[in-house]
Amino acid sequence: MIDAPTCPECVESMRFGGFVLVKREDDGRRICRVLWWCTGRHVWWRRGDRQEEPLEACPMPLLFC
């Protein structure tokens, strides 16, 4: 089970939003990102295989709200 992080912007508890398959910018390979969102409508993600890395603001949040 994945522990839910808190939103870096509003400190609300976040909800799991699923997995997103995206192309990596540096080499074009596909990677899996874990999507998180909060009640404040902030959308964040991080690499699926790197749970220890900090959350990054999702560059296309309207696709997932």
JSON list of C-alpha atoms in Angstrom, two decimals:
[
{"chain": "A", "resi": 1, "resn": "MET", "atom": "CA", "xyz": [0.00, 0.00, 0.00]},
{"chain": "A", "resi": 2, "resn": "ILE", "atom": "CA", "xyz": [1.22, 3.49, -0.87]},
{"chain": "A", "resi": 3, "resn": "ASP", "atom": "CA", "xyz": [1.30, 6.07, 1.92]},
{"chain": "A", "resi": 4, "resn": "ALA", "atom": "CA", "xyz": [-0.45, 9.27, 0.87]},
{"chain": "A", "resi": 5, "resn": "PRO", "atom": "CA", "xyz": [1.78, 12.34, 0.90]},
{"chain": "A", "resi": 6, "resn": "THR", "atom": "CA", "xyz": [0.67, 15.81, 1.90]},
{"chain": "A", "resi": 7, "resn": "CYS", "atom": "CA", "xyz": [0.29, 18.53, -0.71]},
{"chain": "A", "resi": 8, "resn": "PRO", "atom": "CA", "xyz": [3.45, 20.68, -0.89]},
{"chain": "A", "resi": 9, "resn": "GLU", "atom": "CA", "xyz": [1.31, 23.74, -1.67]},
{"chain": "A", "resi": 10, "resn": "CYS", "atom": "CA", "xyz": [-1.57, 23.59, 0.85]},
{"chain": "A", "resi": 11, "resn": "VAL", "atom": "CA", "xyz": [-0.50, 20.76, 3.24]},
{"chain": "A", "resi": 12, "resn": "GLU", "atom": "CA", "xyz": [-3.77, 18.84, 2.67]},
{"chain": "A", "resi": 13, "resn": "SER", "atom": "CA", "xyz": [-3.73, 15.06, 2.54]},
{"chain": "A", "resi": 14, "resn": "MET", "atom": "CA", "xyz": [-3.52, 13.87, -1.05]},
{"chain": "A", "resi": 15, "resn": "ARG", "atom": "CA", "xyz": [-5.45, 11.14, -2.88]},
{"chain": "A", "resi": 16, "resn": "PHE", "atom": "CA", "xyz": [-4.03, 8.61, -5.27]},
{"chain": "A", "resi": 17, "resn": "GLY", "atom": "CA", "xyz": [-4.99, 9.51, -8.84]},
{"chain": "A", "resi": 18, "resn": "GLY", "atom": "CA", "xyz": [-3.62, 6.51, -10.71]},
{"chain": "A", "resi": 19, "resn": "PHE", "atom": "CA", "xyz": [-0.67, 5.82, -12.94]},
{"chain": "A", "resi": 20, "resn": "VAL", "atom": "CA", "xyz": [0.28, 7.81, -16.04]},
{"chain": "A", "resi": 21, "resn": "LEU", "atom": "CA", "xyz": [2.56, 6.55, -18.79]},
{"chain": "A", "resi": 22, "resn": "VAL", "atom": "CA", "xyz": [4.69, 9.41, -20.18]},
{"chain": "A", "resi": 23, "resn": "LYS", "atom": "CA", "xyz": [7.78, 9.90, -22.33]},
{"chain": "A", "resi": 24, "resn": "ARG", "atom": "CA", "xyz": [10.93, 10.92, -20.52]},
{"chain": "A", "resi": 25, "resn": "GLU", "atom": "CA", "xyz": [12.20, 14.26, -21.84]},
{"chain": "A", "resi": 26, "resn": "ASP", "atom": "CA", "xyz": [15.90, 13.38, -21.95]},
{"chain": "A", "resi": 27, "resn": "ASP", "atom": "CA", "xyz": [15.77, 10.15, -23.99]},
{"chain": "A", "resi": 28, "resn": "GLY", "atom": "CA", "xyz": [12.16, 9.64, -25.12]},
{"chain": "A", "resi": 29, "resn": "ARG", "atom": "CA", "xyz": [11.72, 6.36, -23.20]},
{"chain": "A", "resi": 30, "resn": "ARG", "atom": "CA", "xyz": [8.41, 5.66, -21.48]},
{"chain": "A", "resi": 31, "resn": "ILE", "atom": "CA", "xyz": [8.17, 5.85, -17.71]},
{"chain": "A", "resi": 32, "resn": "CYS", "atom": "CA", "xyz": [5.34, 5.46, -15.23]},
{"chain": "A", "resi": 33, "resn": "ARG", "atom": "CA", "xyz": [4.36, 8.38, -13.02]},
{"chain": "A", "resi": 34, "resn": "VAL", "atom": "CA", "xyz": [2.19, 8.17, -9.90]},
{"chain": "A", "resi": 35, "resn": "LEU", "atom": "CA", "xyz": [-0.43, 10.92, -9.85]},
{"chain": "A", "resi": 36, "resn": "TRP", "atom": "CA", "xyz": [-1.62, 12.59, -6.64]},
{"chain": "A", "resi": 37, "resn": "TRP", "atom": "CA", "xyz": [-4.20, 15.34, -6.10]},
{"chain": "A", "resi": 38, "resn": "CYS", "atom": "CA", "xyz": [-5.67, 17.19, -3.13]},
{"chain": "A", "resi": 39, "resn": "THR", "atom": "CA", "xyz": [-9.01, 18.84, -2.37]},
{"chain": "A", "resi": 40, "resn": "GLY", "atom": "CA", "xyz": [-7.41, 22.19, -3.25]},
{"chain": "A", "resi": 41, "resn": "ARG", "atom": "CA", "xyz": [-7.21, 20.90, -6.85]},
{"chain": "A", "resi": 42, "resn": "HIS", "atom": "CA", "xyz": [-3.42, 20.79, -6.85]},
{"chain": "A", "resi": 43, "resn": "VAL", "atom": "CA", "xyz": [-2.05, 17.94, -8.96]},
{"chain": "A", "resi": 44, "resn": "TRP", "atom": "CA", "xyz": [1.39, 16.48, -8.36]},
{"chain": "A", "resi": 45, "resn": "TRP", "atom": "CA", "xyz": [3.29, 13.44, -9.61]},
{"chain": "A", "resi": 46, "resn": "ARG", "atom": "CA", "xyz": [6.55, 11.55, -9.30]},
{"chain": "A", "resi": 47, "resn": "ARG", "atom": "CA", "xyz": [8.25, 8.64, -10.98]},
{"chain": "A", "resi": 48, "resn": "GLY", "atom": "CA", "xyz": [6.62, 5.33, -10.12]},
{"chain": "A", "resi": 49, "resn": "ASP", "atom": "CA", "xyz": [9.92, 3.63, -9.38]},
{"chain": "A", "resi": 50, "resn": "ARG", "atom": "CA", "xyz": [11.31, 6.44, -7.24]},
{"chain": "A", "resi": 51, "resn": "GLN", "atom": "CA", "xyz": [8.95, 6.93, -4.29]},
{"chain": "A", "resi": 52, "resn": "GLU", "atom": "CA", "xyz": [11.71, 8.61, -2.28]},
{"chain": "A", "resi": 53, "resn": "GLU", "atom": "CA", "xyz": [11.92, 11.54, -4.74]},
{"chain": "A", "resi": 54, "resn": "PRO", "atom": "CA", "xyz": [9.95, 14.71, -4.01]},
{"chain": "A", "resi": 55, "resn": "LEU", "atom": "CA", "xyz": [6.65, 15.40, -5.76]},
{"chain": "A", "resi": 56, "resn": "GLU", "atom": "CA", "xyz": [6.73, 17.54, -8.92]},
{"chain": "A", "resi": 57, "resn": "ALA", "atom": "CA", "xyz": [3.93, 19.82, -10.07]},
{"chain": "A", "resi": 58, "resn": "CYS", "atom": "CA", "xyz": [2.08, 18.10, -12.88]},
{"chain": "A", "resi": 59, "resn": "PRO", "atom": "CA", "xyz": [2.52, 20.18, -16.07]},
{"chain": "A", "resi": 60, "resn": "MET", "atom": "CA", "xyz": [-1.01, 19.32, -17.31]},
{"chain": "A", "resi": 61, "resn": "PRO", "atom": "CA", "xyz": [-3.28, 19.28, -14.22]},
{"chain": "A", "resi": 62, "resn": "LEU", "atom": "CA", "xyz": [-6.52, 19.99, -16.10]},
{"chain": "A", "resi": 63, "resn": "LEU", "atom": "CA", "xyz": [-6.28, 16.58, -17.76]},
{"chain": "A", "resi": 64, "resn": "PHE", "atom": "CA", "xyz": [-6.65, 14.89, -14.37]},
{"chain": "A", "resi": 65, "resn": "CYS", "atom": "CA", "xyz": [-9.05, 17.07, -12.35]}
]
